[in-house]
Amino acid sequence: MEERIQKLMAQAGVGSRRECEKLIADGRVSVNGRTATLGDKADPATDTIVVNGRPIKPLQTESLYIALHKPKGVISSLDDELEEGRTTVRDLVPLPGHLYPVGRLDKQSTGLILMTNDGDLAHKLTHPRYGHEKTYKVIVEGRISNEALEKWREGMYLDGRKTIPAQITVIRQDVSFTHLEIVMREGRKRQIRRLANMLGFPVRQLVREKIGPLTLGSLKPGDWRHLTAKEVAALKEIVASVKGKRPYRKSGSKPPSRPGKKPGSKPTNRPPSDSRKKSGRSGGRSGSKSKR
């Protein structure tokens, strides 16, 4: 049975669907010797799919789900495997087969990384429309002000787009530092560090402690473990619970009403009374006749 190539690649553990689509777009995938393009389909029973010069087997018998505590200095992007001498999260998990991280942490950050060969789950956990919570413990330089915290909580503009509101709690505060807990529903590149710099409170330390229901627990830096069946089920449950829902919007908020549509209020898109009178006179009618 034919399936889209990126889906077959994800099933083989090459990466998430978005990562697989990028590989196809970059011309690094071929089917039966022909360079693949986005939208192509293949039959895993009869077609040969090659990624970066290596044939893949789209159907795997065992799905792997790994929790890893990424240490400082380790790269979470597998693209960096091409650069010699750089340790990636894949190097820390000596298991055979394809295995890749779900989401990323920058080189200087530590904490929880989920690794899997389940491309479908990885896609749903990283896609912005699902808005799964991730929890971080962050230490910033200086005593952060309430004004700065409110800006951060409400959302700030980053690369021309406003960030989704975040839950931020002050754990401890001193003259020289502030210890925060940050719960976010998005993960743009180096988002926490960039926002903290914009506010004037650079990050000293950043640790990710939770991804949805999955917690870092007692894992030490560099250690990893298999997820329990209960943890895997919990991850799949939060993915299934979002199916068919609209993209995340701040809890309790409503989309902005259009002018003139708010119940009990006068339309806001009508011209002022003075301008209406003037337009009435210019048309040869008395402005007073329009009053009721």
XYZ file of C-alpha atoms in Angstrom:
292
model
C 0.000 0.000 0.000
C 1.381 3.403 -0.974
C 1.921 6.076 1.690
C 3.500 9.516 1.624
C 7.255 9.207 1.855
C 7.591 11.441 4.927
C 5.152 9.213 6.818
C 7.127 6.083 5.941
C 10.346 7.818 6.960
C 8.837 8.831 10.301
C 7.674 5.262 10.890
C 11.251 4.133 10.287
C 12.479 6.526 12.948
C 14.318 8.891 10.615
C 12.770 11.903 12.347
C 9.516 13.730 12.887
C 7.371 14.343 9.816
C 8.524 17.944 9.578
C 12.163 16.841 9.769
C 11.506 14.213 7.103
C 9.858 16.800 4.859
C 12.968 18.962 5.155
C 15.179 16.028 4.154
C 12.996 15.496 1.079
C 13.043 19.198 0.203
C 16.849 19.201 0.530
C 17.112 16.384 -2.019
C 18.528 13.866 0.455
C 15.864 11.206 -0.186
C 15.412 8.911 -3.183
C 12.901 6.232 -4.155
C 14.109 3.465 -6.462
C 17.077 5.611 -7.459
C 15.047 8.742 -8.261
C 15.281 11.863 -6.095
C 12.025 12.235 -4.188
C 9.931 15.389 -3.971
C 7.308 16.465 -1.445
C 4.017 14.747 -2.178
C 5.582 11.570 -3.582
C 4.294 8.230 -2.343
C 5.899 4.815 -2.056
C 4.981 1.242 -1.206
C 7.291 -0.082 1.530
C 6.711 -3.638 0.311
C 8.083 -3.021 -3.189
C 9.936 0.335 -3.225
C 13.412 1.144 -1.932
C 13.662 4.390 0.038
C 17.163 5.765 0.606
C 17.950 8.602 3.048
C 21.425 10.135 3.049
C 22.713 7.150 1.089
C 21.244 4.531 3.425
C 18.157 2.396 2.717
C 15.470 2.471 5.398
C 12.887 -0.023 6.571
C 9.643 1.886 7.151
C 8.027 -0.642 9.460
C 9.692 -1.294 12.813
C 8.481 -3.925 15.234
C 9.375 -2.073 18.435
C 8.755 1.532 19.390
C 11.290 3.100 21.727
C 10.573 5.896 24.212
C 13.544 7.250 26.160
C 13.836 9.960 28.818
C 17.314 11.540 28.844
C 18.862 14.167 31.112
C 20.835 16.264 28.621
C 24.055 17.582 30.167
C 25.522 21.004 29.473
C 27.644 21.133 26.321
C 25.822 18.325 24.502
C 24.050 19.066 21.214
C 20.391 18.048 20.881
C 20.222 18.466 17.086
C 21.256 15.330 15.214
C 22.280 17.496 12.259
C 25.470 18.100 14.213
C 26.426 14.422 13.878
C 27.995 15.505 10.595
C 30.527 17.593 12.550
C 33.284 15.478 14.077
C 34.117 15.867 17.732
C 30.716 17.177 18.822
C 28.721 15.037 21.232
C 24.997 14.765 20.532
C 22.175 13.355 22.635
C 22.162 10.309 20.335
C 25.703 9.474 21.464
C 24.452 9.182 25.052
C 21.866 6.475 24.273
C 23.714 3.410 22.904
C 20.709 1.604 21.444
C 20.562 0.215 17.882
C 18.324 1.651 15.183
C 16.935 5.095 14.529
C 16.313 7.270 17.571
C 15.900 11.041 17.601
C 15.024 13.824 20.052
C 11.544 15.315 20.324
C 12.237 19.036 20.431
C 15.531 20.609 21.410
C 17.514 22.244 24.182
C 20.365 24.608 23.350
C 23.950 23.568 24.060
C 24.219 25.427 27.385
C 20.859 24.210 28.750
C 20.238 20.951 30.590
C 17.279 18.780 31.474
C 14.654 16.495 30.040
C 14.825 15.322 26.429
C 12.375 12.761 25.066
C 13.871 10.458 22.424
C 11.870 8.046 20.283
C 11.506 6.305 16.935
C 7.745 6.944 16.950
C 7.560 9.626 14.275
C 3.818 10.172 14.579
C 3.967 10.880 18.321
C 7.028 13.096 17.872
C 5.226 15.138 15.219
C 2.218 15.726 17.459
C 4.302 16.593 20.512
C 6.308 19.230 18.631
C 3.646 20.762 16.372
C 2.614 24.242 17.652
C -1.127 23.601 17.248
C -1.066 21.030 20.074
C 0.401 23.478 22.624
C 1.696 20.958 25.155
C 3.148 22.377 28.359
C 6.867 22.296 29.097
C 8.210 23.326 32.500
C 11.599 24.956 33.124
C 13.544 26.055 36.195
C 15.491 29.182 35.241
C 17.949 31.408 37.113
C 18.409 34.916 35.701
C 20.853 37.629 36.681
C 19.554 40.403 38.920
C 16.332 40.958 40.822
C 13.711 40.849 38.074
C 11.020 43.515 38.363
C 7.272 42.923 38.495
C 6.919 45.003 35.339
C 9.333 42.735 33.453
C 7.553 39.630 34.739
C 4.182 40.904 33.542
C 5.558 41.635 30.072
C 6.983 38.127 29.912
C 3.781 36.530 31.174
C 1.540 38.385 28.730
C 3.722 37.683 25.697
C 6.414 39.635 23.852
C 7.247 40.116 20.203
C 9.974 37.825 18.933
C 10.897 37.774 15.240
C 7.764 39.777 14.455
C 5.351 37.418 16.237
C 3.994 37.668 19.759
C 4.838 34.783 22.055
C 2.075 32.759 23.676
C 1.438 33.851 27.306
C 3.487 31.912 29.859
C 3.016 31.000 33.509
C 5.947 32.394 35.504
C 6.418 31.933 39.249
C 9.186 33.458 41.367
C 10.719 30.691 43.491
C 13.428 32.759 45.154
C 14.806 36.232 44.661
C 17.878 38.131 45.808
C 19.739 41.257 44.746
C 21.987 39.308 42.367
C 19.620 36.668 40.944
C 16.031 35.472 40.516
C 14.996 31.800 40.440
C 11.922 31.222 38.257
C 9.608 28.405 37.237
C 8.375 28.930 33.670
C 5.586 26.910 32.049
C 5.314 27.399 28.283
C 3.192 26.054 25.445
C 5.609 26.843 22.642
C 9.310 26.441 22.028
C 10.905 28.827 19.580
C 14.677 28.725 19.166
C 16.374 29.899 22.403
C 13.098 31.577 23.359
C 13.641 31.846 27.114
C 17.189 33.150 26.774
C 16.242 35.696 24.120
C 13.260 37.071 26.049
C 15.289 37.286 29.262
C 17.996 39.239 27.412
C 15.388 41.585 25.937
C 14.154 42.352 29.452
C 17.703 42.922 30.734
C 17.980 39.806 32.924
C 20.311 37.288 31.191
C 19.902 33.577 31.930
C 22.507 31.968 34.176
C 21.015 28.502 34.268
C 18.168 26.742 32.432
C 16.839 23.264 33.215
C 13.805 21.638 31.578
C 11.962 19.560 34.167
C 8.754 18.470 32.420
C 7.341 17.712 28.969
C 3.588 17.332 29.352
C 3.100 14.621 32.008
C 6.693 13.351 31.675
C 9.091 14.484 34.438
C 12.879 14.571 34.756
C 12.672 13.013 38.194
C 15.936 11.751 39.700
C 17.797 11.292 36.405
C 21.339 12.644 36.640
C 22.987 14.521 33.745
C 23.916 12.035 31.020
C 21.642 9.277 32.371
C 18.635 7.875 30.507
C 15.836 5.375 31.025
C 12.997 3.719 29.131
C 9.567 5.239 29.708
C 7.068 3.077 31.531
C 3.957 1.864 29.726
C 1.955 4.273 31.887
C 4.104 7.241 30.805
C 3.812 6.334 27.120
C 0.044 6.012 27.485
C -0.115 9.427 29.189
C 1.791 11.077 26.312
C -0.475 9.476 23.731
C -3.530 10.499 25.737
C -2.654 14.213 25.731
C -2.050 14.008 21.973
C -5.418 12.345 21.420
C -7.220 14.847 23.680
C -6.207 17.747 21.414
C -7.507 16.141 18.220
C -10.030 18.407 16.528
C -9.452 21.314 18.897
C -8.411 24.777 17.789
C -4.828 25.942 18.332
C -3.968 27.001 21.873
C -5.298 30.290 23.164
C -4.654 31.723 26.598
C -6.995 30.190 29.156
C -10.044 32.345 29.766
C -9.334 34.641 26.846
C -11.645 35.277 23.926
C -10.929 36.321 20.386
C -11.188 40.095 19.962
C -14.677 41.213 19.021
C -15.192 43.071 15.795
C -16.136 46.736 16.026
C -19.842 47.266 16.536
C -20.525 43.639 17.468
C -20.199 43.793 21.254
C -23.622 43.388 22.915
C -24.930 46.489 24.630
C -22.442 48.859 23.024
C -22.753 51.321 20.197
C -21.001 50.582 16.933
C -17.470 51.964 16.930
C -17.025 52.186 13.183
C -19.626 54.931 12.646
C -18.344 58.478 12.099
C -18.745 61.045 14.920
C -22.019 62.967 15.146
C -20.375 66.154 13.855
C -19.187 64.479 10.689
C -22.623 62.955 10.134
C -24.209 66.397 10.412
C -21.722 67.829 7.960
C -22.279 65.044 5.475
C -26.041 65.558 5.833
C -25.766 69.267 5.050
C -23.462 68.665 2.106
C -26.167 66.453 0.628
C -28.723 69.288 0.816
C -30.552 67.909 3.866
C -30.872 69.450 7.266
C -28.745 67.742 9.862
C -31.595 68.139 12.365
C -33.859 65.872 10.321
C -31.559 62.954 10.943
C -32.120 63.192 14.705
C -34.769 61.105 16.341
